[in-house]
Backbone as a printed PyTorch tensor [residue, N CA C, xyz], in Angstrom:
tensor([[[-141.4500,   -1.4910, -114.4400],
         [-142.8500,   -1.2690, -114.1300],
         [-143.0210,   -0.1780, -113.0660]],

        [[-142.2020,   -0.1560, -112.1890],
         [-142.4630,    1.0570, -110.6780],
         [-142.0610,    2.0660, -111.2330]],

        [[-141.3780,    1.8210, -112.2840],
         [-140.7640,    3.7330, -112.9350],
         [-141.9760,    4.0410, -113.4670]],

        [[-142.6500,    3.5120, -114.1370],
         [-144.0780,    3.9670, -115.0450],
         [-144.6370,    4.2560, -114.2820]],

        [[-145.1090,    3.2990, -113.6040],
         [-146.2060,    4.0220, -112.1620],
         [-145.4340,    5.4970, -111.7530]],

        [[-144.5760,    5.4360, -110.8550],
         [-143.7670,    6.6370, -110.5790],
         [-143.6290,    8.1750, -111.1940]],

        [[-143.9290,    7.7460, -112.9840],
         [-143.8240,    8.7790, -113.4320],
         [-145.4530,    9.3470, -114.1860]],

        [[-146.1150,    8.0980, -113.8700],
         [-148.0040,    8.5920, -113.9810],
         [-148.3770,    8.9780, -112.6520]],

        [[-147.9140,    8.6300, -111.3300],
         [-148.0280,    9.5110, -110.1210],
         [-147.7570,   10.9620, -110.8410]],

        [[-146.4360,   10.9040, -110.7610],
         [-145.7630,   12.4180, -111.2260],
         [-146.6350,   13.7260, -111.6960]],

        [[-147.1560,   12.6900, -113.1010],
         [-147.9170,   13.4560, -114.2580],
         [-149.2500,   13.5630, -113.3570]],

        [[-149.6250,   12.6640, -112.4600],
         [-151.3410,   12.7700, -112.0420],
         [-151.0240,   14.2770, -110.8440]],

        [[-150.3110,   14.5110, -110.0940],
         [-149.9990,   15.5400, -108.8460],
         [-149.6500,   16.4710, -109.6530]],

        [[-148.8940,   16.4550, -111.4110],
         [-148.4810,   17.7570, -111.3650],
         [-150.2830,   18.1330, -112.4520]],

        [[-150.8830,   17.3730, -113.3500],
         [-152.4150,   17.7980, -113.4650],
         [-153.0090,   18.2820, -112.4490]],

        [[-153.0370,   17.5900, -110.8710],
         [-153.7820,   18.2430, -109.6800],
         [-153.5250,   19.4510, -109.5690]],

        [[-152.0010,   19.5270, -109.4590],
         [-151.8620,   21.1430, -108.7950],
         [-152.1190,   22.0790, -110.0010]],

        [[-152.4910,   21.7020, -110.5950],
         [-152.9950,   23.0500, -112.2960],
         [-154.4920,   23.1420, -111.8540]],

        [[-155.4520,   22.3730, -111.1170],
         [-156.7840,   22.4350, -111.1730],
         [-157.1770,   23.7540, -110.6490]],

        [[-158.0760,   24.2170, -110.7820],
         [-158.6600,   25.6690, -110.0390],
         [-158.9770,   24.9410, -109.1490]],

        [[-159.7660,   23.9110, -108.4520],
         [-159.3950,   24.0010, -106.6930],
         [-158.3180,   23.6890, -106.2410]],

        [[-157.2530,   23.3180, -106.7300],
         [-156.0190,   23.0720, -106.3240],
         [-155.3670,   24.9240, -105.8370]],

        [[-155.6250,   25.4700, -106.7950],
         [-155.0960,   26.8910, -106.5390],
         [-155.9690,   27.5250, -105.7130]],

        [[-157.1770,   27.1720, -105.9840],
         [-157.9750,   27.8350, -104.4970],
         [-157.2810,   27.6210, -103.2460]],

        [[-157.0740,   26.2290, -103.0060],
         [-156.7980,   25.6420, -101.6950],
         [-155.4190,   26.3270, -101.8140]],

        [[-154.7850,   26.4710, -102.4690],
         [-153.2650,   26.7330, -102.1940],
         [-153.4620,   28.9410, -101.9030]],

        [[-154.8730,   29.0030, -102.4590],
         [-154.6310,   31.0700, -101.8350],
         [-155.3910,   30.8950, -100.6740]],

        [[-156.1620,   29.9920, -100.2180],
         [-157.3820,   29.8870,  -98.8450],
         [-155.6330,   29.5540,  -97.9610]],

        [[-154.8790,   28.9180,  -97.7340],
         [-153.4590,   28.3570,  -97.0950],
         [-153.1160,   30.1320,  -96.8900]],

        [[-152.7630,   30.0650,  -97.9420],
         [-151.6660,   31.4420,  -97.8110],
         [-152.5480,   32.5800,  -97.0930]],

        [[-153.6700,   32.5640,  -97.1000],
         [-154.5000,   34.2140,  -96.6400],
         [-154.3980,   33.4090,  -95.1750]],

        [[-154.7100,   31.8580,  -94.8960],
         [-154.7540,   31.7680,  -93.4590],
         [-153.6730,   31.9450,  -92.9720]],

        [[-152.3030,   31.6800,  -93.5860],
         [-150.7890,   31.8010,  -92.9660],
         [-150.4440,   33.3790,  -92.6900]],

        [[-151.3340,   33.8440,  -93.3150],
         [-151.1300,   35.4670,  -93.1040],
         [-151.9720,   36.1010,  -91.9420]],

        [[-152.4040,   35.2440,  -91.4660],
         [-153.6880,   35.8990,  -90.3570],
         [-152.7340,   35.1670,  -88.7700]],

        [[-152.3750,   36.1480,  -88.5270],
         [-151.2490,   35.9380,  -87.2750],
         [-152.3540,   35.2190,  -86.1050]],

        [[-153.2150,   35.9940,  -85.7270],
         [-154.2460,   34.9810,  -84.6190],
         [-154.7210,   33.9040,  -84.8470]],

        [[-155.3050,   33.1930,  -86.4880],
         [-155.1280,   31.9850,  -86.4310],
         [-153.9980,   30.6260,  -86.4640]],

        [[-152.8940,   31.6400,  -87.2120],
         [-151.9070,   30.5890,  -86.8580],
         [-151.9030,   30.0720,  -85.5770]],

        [[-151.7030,   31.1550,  -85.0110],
         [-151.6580,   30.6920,  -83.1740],
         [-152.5830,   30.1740,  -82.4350]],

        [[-154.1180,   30.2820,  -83.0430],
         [-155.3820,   29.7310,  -82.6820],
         [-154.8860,   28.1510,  -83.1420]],

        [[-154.6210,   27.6170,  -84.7830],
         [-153.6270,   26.3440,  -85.1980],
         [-152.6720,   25.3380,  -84.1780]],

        [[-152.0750,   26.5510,  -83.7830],
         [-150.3760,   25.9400,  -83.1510],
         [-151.2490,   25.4720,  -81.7480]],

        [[-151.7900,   26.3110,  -81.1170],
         [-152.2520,   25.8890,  -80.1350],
         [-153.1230,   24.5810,  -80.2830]],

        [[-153.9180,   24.2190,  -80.7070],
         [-154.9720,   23.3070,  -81.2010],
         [-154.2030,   21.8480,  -81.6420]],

        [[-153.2280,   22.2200,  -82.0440],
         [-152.1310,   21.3400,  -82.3230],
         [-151.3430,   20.5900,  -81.1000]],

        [[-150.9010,   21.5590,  -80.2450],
         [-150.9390,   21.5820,  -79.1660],
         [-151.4720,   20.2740,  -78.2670]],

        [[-152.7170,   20.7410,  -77.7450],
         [-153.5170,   20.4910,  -77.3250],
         [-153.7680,   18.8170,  -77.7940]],

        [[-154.0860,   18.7170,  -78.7470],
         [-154.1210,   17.5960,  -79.6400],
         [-152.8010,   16.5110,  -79.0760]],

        [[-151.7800,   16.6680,  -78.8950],
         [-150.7290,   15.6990,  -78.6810],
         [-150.7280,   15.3080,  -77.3970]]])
């Protein structure tokens, strides 16, 4: 029974990541990982937070 579940998880995350907001969210990530002052605006905030 936990393998079935296990492998309809599987199948449900790998349908998610095919969705067009799934790939949105995954190029909105990457353009922010590319913007050097907010990472560090992030890290800091992170920071701060603990």
């Amino acid at each position: 029974m936990n393998e079935v579940m296990l492998e309809k998880a599987k199948d449900v995350g790998r349908l998610l990541g095919q969705t067009k907001e799934y790939k949105a969210l995954q190029r909105a990530r990457e353009r922010l990982n590319e913007d050097r002052e907010t990472v560090e605006l992030v890290n800091r905030l992170a920071e701060l937070e603990q």
